[in-house]
GROMACS .gro file of C-alpha atoms in nm:
model
  201
    1ALA     CA    1   5.766   3.781  15.359
    2TRP     CA    2   5.450   3.571  15.292
    3LEU     CA    3   5.196   3.861  15.264
    4GLN     CA    4   5.427   4.041  15.044
    5ALA     CA    5   5.490   3.737  14.778
    6ARG     CA    6   5.208   3.881  14.543
    7VAL     CA    7   5.484   4.140  14.481
    8TRP     CA    8   5.832   4.006  14.533
    9VAL     CA    9   5.749   3.613  14.378
   10PRO     CA   10   5.634   3.815  14.048
   11ALA     CA   11   5.949   4.020  14.038
   12VAL     CA   12   6.213   3.776  14.117
   13LEU     CA   13   6.081   3.522  13.869
   14VAL     CA   14   6.082   3.833  13.574
   15LEU     CA   15   6.452   3.945  13.709
   16ALA     CA   16   6.567   3.549  13.682
   17ALA     CA   17   6.431   3.472  13.332
   18PHE     CA   18   6.598   3.871  13.207
   19LEU     CA   19   6.914   3.884  13.391
   20PRO     CA   20   7.071   3.634  13.158
   21GLY     CA   21   7.024   3.793  12.846
   22VAL     CA   22   7.033   4.170  12.977
   23LEU     CA   23   7.375   4.022  13.101
   24GLY     CA   24   7.478   3.901  12.787
   25ALA     CA   25   7.393   4.201  12.586
   26LEU     CA   26   7.543   4.412  12.779
   27LEU     CA   27   7.870   4.218  12.868
   28GLY     CA   28   7.896   3.994  12.523
   29SER     CA   29   7.996   3.705  12.777
   30GLY     CA   30   7.703   3.705  13.005
   31ASP     CA   31   7.446   3.495  12.819
   32HIS     CA   32   7.307   3.206  12.960
   33CYS     CA   33   7.405   2.980  12.622
   34LEU     CA   34   7.669   3.026  12.364
   35LEU     CA   35   7.681   2.694  12.254
   36HIS     CA   36   7.426   2.692  11.937
   37GLY     CA   37   7.486   2.934  11.639
   38GLY     CA   38   7.614   3.219  11.860
   39HIS     CA   39   7.440   3.443  12.099
   40HIS     CA   40   7.118   3.383  12.173
   41HIS     CA   41   6.908   3.621  12.491
   42HIS     CA   42   6.723   3.333  12.645
   43LEU     CA   43   6.700   3.085  12.855
   44CYS     CA   44   6.799   2.746  12.756
   45VAL     CA   45   6.688   2.410  12.844
   46LEU     CA   46   6.951   2.230  12.648
   47HIS     CA   47   7.287   2.337  12.830
   48LEU     CA   48   7.394   2.470  13.154
   49PRO     CA   49   7.398   2.889  13.262
   50HIS     CA   50   7.762   3.013  13.125
   51ALA     CA   51   7.919   3.220  13.408
   52SER     CA   52   8.036   3.534  13.304
   53SER     CA   53   8.373   3.597  13.421
   54SER     CA   54   8.305   3.976  13.363
   55THR     CA   55   8.365   4.193  13.663
   56LEU     CA   56   8.029   4.413  13.606
   57ALA     CA   57   7.861   4.081  13.612
   58TRP     CA   58   7.994   4.027  13.993
   59LEU     CA   59   7.923   4.410  14.092
   60LEU     CA   60   7.588   4.397  13.961
   61PRO     CA   61   7.489   4.159  14.212
   62LEU     CA   62   7.709   4.322  14.465
   63GLY     CA   63   7.519   4.650  14.399
   64LEU     CA   64   7.195   4.500  14.565
   65VAL     CA   65   7.318   4.272  14.767
   66LEU     CA   66   7.568   4.531  14.988
   67PRO     CA   67   7.249   4.782  15.042
   68ALA     CA   68   7.052   4.506  15.181
   69LEU     CA   69   7.305   4.387  15.432
   70ALA     CA   70   7.366   4.797  15.519
   71LEU     CA   71   6.987   4.768  15.608
   72LEU     CA   72   7.036   4.434  15.785
   73LEU     CA   73   7.346   4.573  15.994
   74VAL     CA   74   7.148   4.910  16.075
   75CYS     CA   75   6.846   4.705  16.188
   76ALA     CA   76   7.069   4.453  16.394
   77ARG     CA   77   7.261   4.765  16.571
   78ARG     CA   78   6.910   4.898  16.669
   79VAL     CA   79   6.778   4.523  16.798
   80LEU     CA   80   7.122   4.518  17.010
   81ARG     CA   81   7.055   4.814  17.203
   82GLU     CA   82   6.738   4.744  17.267
   83ARG     CA   83   6.855   4.381  17.408
   84ARG     CA   84   7.109   4.581  17.640
   85LEU     CA   85   6.775   4.765  17.763
   86THR     CA   86   6.589   4.475  17.823
   87GLY     CA   87   6.855   4.291  17.985
   88ALA     CA   88   6.899   4.611  18.231
   89LEU     CA   89   6.537   4.560  18.329
   90VAL     CA   90   6.586   4.188  18.396
   91GLY     CA   91   6.857   4.236  18.648
   92LEU     CA   92   6.655   4.491  18.814
   93GLY     CA   93   6.314   4.224  18.855
   94ARG     CA   94   6.304   4.045  19.144
   95ARG     CA   95   6.144   3.681  19.209
   96SER     CA   96   5.797   3.658  19.281
   97GLU     CA   97   5.588   3.348  19.378
   98LEU     CA   98   5.356   3.391  19.057
   99GLY     CA   99   5.539   3.163  18.891
  100ARG     CA  100   5.883   3.034  18.689
  101GLY     CA  101   5.991   3.257  18.481
  102VAL     CA  102   5.830   3.567  18.578
  103LEU     CA  103   6.012   3.873  18.757
  104VAL     CA  104   5.840   4.166  18.953
  105LEU     CA  105   5.991   4.503  18.906
  106ASP     CA  106   5.942   4.792  19.138
  107GLN     CA  107   5.780   5.075  18.924
  108ASP     CA  108   5.472   5.216  18.958
  109VAL     CA  109   5.398   5.246  18.609
  110PRO     CA  110   5.201   4.947  18.551
  111LEU     CA  111   5.386   4.689  18.298
  112ALA     CA  112   5.302   4.361  18.171
  113VAL     CA  113   5.577   4.280  17.890
  114THR     CA  114   5.771   3.925  17.744
  115VAL     CA  115   6.128   3.965  17.674
  116GLY     CA  116   6.451   3.764  17.576
  117TRP     CA  117   6.497   3.583  17.265
  118ARG     CA  118   6.689   3.238  17.380
  119ARG     CA  119   6.495   3.255  17.743
  120PRO     CA  120   6.232   3.476  17.757
  121VAL     CA  121   6.113   3.629  18.097
  122ILE     CA  122   5.772   3.757  18.170
  123LEU     CA  123   5.807   4.123  18.338
  124LEU     CA  124   5.557   4.239  18.574
  125SER     CA  125   5.541   4.572  18.774
  126THR     CA  126   5.461   4.626  19.131
  127GLY     CA  127   5.209   4.907  18.943
  128LEU     CA  128   5.023   4.696  18.792
  129ILE     CA  129   5.025   4.394  19.026
  130GLY     CA  130   4.853   4.684  19.313
  131ARG     CA  131   4.583   4.815  19.058
  132ILE     CA  132   4.435   4.484  18.919
  133SER     CA  133   4.239   4.181  19.110
  134SER     CA  134   4.414   3.846  19.090
  135SER     CA  135   4.148   3.696  18.853
  136THR     CA  136   4.254   3.970  18.589
  137LEU     CA  137   4.624   3.912  18.715
  138GLU     CA  138   4.545   3.559  18.593
  139VAL     CA  139   4.438   3.656  18.235
  140VAL     CA  140   4.756   3.892  18.228
  141LEU     CA  141   5.000   3.613  18.305
  142ALA     CA  142   4.797   3.363  18.060
  143HIS     CA  143   4.862   3.586  17.810
  144GLU     CA  144   5.243   3.664  17.820
  145ARG     CA  145   5.330   3.266  17.904
  146ALA     CA  146   5.119   3.232  17.550
  147HIS     CA  147   5.395   3.462  17.403
  148VAL     CA  148   5.628   3.259  17.542
  149LEU     CA  149   5.486   2.911  17.455
  150ARG     CA  150   5.513   3.045  17.091
  151ALA     CA  151   5.810   3.188  17.085
  152ASP     CA  152   5.686   3.538  16.993
  153THR     CA  153   5.980   3.728  17.110
  154ARG     CA  154   6.224   3.508  16.842
  155LEU     CA  155   5.969   3.561  16.556
  156ALA     CA  156   5.945   3.911  16.624
  157LEU     CA  157   6.334   3.960  16.594
  158ILE     CA  158   6.280   3.766  16.230
  159ASP     CA  159   5.991   4.003  16.149
  160ARG     CA  160   6.206   4.327  16.201
  161LEU     CA  161   6.454   4.151  16.005
  162ALA     CA  162   6.302   4.080  15.710
  163ALA     CA  163   6.114   4.397  15.777
  164SER     CA  164   6.462   4.666  15.752
  165LEU     CA  165   6.485   4.505  15.411
  166MET     CA  166   6.152   4.698  15.330
  167PRO     CA  167   6.005   5.050  15.203
  168ALA     CA  168   5.875   5.207  15.570
  169SER     CA  169   5.537   5.257  15.391
  170VAL     CA  170   5.512   4.912  15.356
  171ALA     CA  171   5.700   4.753  15.628
  172ILE     CA  172   5.603   4.969  15.941
  173PRO     CA  173   5.199   4.850  15.859
  174LEU     CA  174   5.283   4.464  15.829
  175LEU     CA  175   5.471   4.484  16.116
  176GLU     CA  176   5.158   4.628  16.301
  177LYS     CA  177   4.949   4.395  16.152
  178ILE     CA  178   5.123   4.059  16.293
  179SER     CA  179   5.171   4.200  16.607
  180LEU     CA  180   4.811   4.278  16.642
  181ALA     CA  181   4.798   3.900  16.487
  182ARG     CA  182   5.010   3.803  16.803
  183GLU     CA  183   4.841   3.939  17.038
  184GLN     CA  184   4.475   3.852  16.959
  185ALA     CA  185   4.623   3.481  16.926
  186CYS     CA  186   4.771   3.507  17.296
  187ASP     CA  187   4.456   3.684  17.416
  188ALA     CA  188   4.291   3.351  17.274
  189ALA     CA  189   4.549   3.119  17.405
  190ALA     CA  190   4.427   3.306  17.764
  191ALA     CA  191   4.083   3.262  17.725
  192GLU     CA  192   4.107   2.888  17.674
  193SER     CA  193   4.272   2.881  18.021
  194ALA     CA  194   4.167   3.179  18.234
  195GLY     CA  195   3.779   3.237  18.230
  196GLY     CA  196   3.702   3.249  17.850
  197PRO     CA  197   3.698   3.566  17.621
  198LEU     CA  198   3.494   3.782  17.835
  199ALA     CA  199   3.753   3.774  18.103
  200VAL     CA  200   4.026   3.869  17.861
  201ALA     CA  201   3.817   4.157  17.706
   0.00000   0.00000   0.00000
C-alpha cells in the first residue's frame, strides 16, 4: 500500500473533497453544509457535515464496498485452501535433530520452506538434506529461521489480502518485489550468523 501511495492517497483526497458536493448536486440533501444561505457545494469549516438520509447516498458507498468485500472473500477462500494443504504437509513431517520447529518430509524433491501463520514451522525434505553439505544446510536453516523471526508468513498473508483489491497488473509485480525483498532480508540475516555473504551466495 505504501509503495502505491502516490496513486491512491491523492485519489482518496480528491474523492473526499468532491463527494459531498456531488451528492448534494445529485440528491439535493447530501451537501456538507445547508446552514448558511442555501446549498453551496464546498467543504464548510464552520459547521459539521450534513448527513443525507437518501437511499442513494448509502447505495453509492455500498457499490464500492461490496465488490471489495467480494474480492477479499475470494482471496481468503484461496488462502484457506492453501492452509489446508500446508497443514497436510506439516502432518506428514517428522521431528528432526535440526532444532525446534523443524520438520523433515520424506520426499526426494529438494524443499525448504516456512509455513504457518500462528506458529510457523520449517519444512525440509530428505531430498534436500541428502544433496547438500552440513555447512550449506546451516545456511538454509538460518535463512528459514529468519523468516520465522520476521513473521514473514503473517505479513505475506496481509500482503495478499491487500493486493487482492488491486488490479492484477499492479498486484503481481508488487507482490514479486515484496517477496524478493523478504528473501534478500533473510539472506542478509543468514549471512550474519552462518558464514557471511559468500556462504549464503
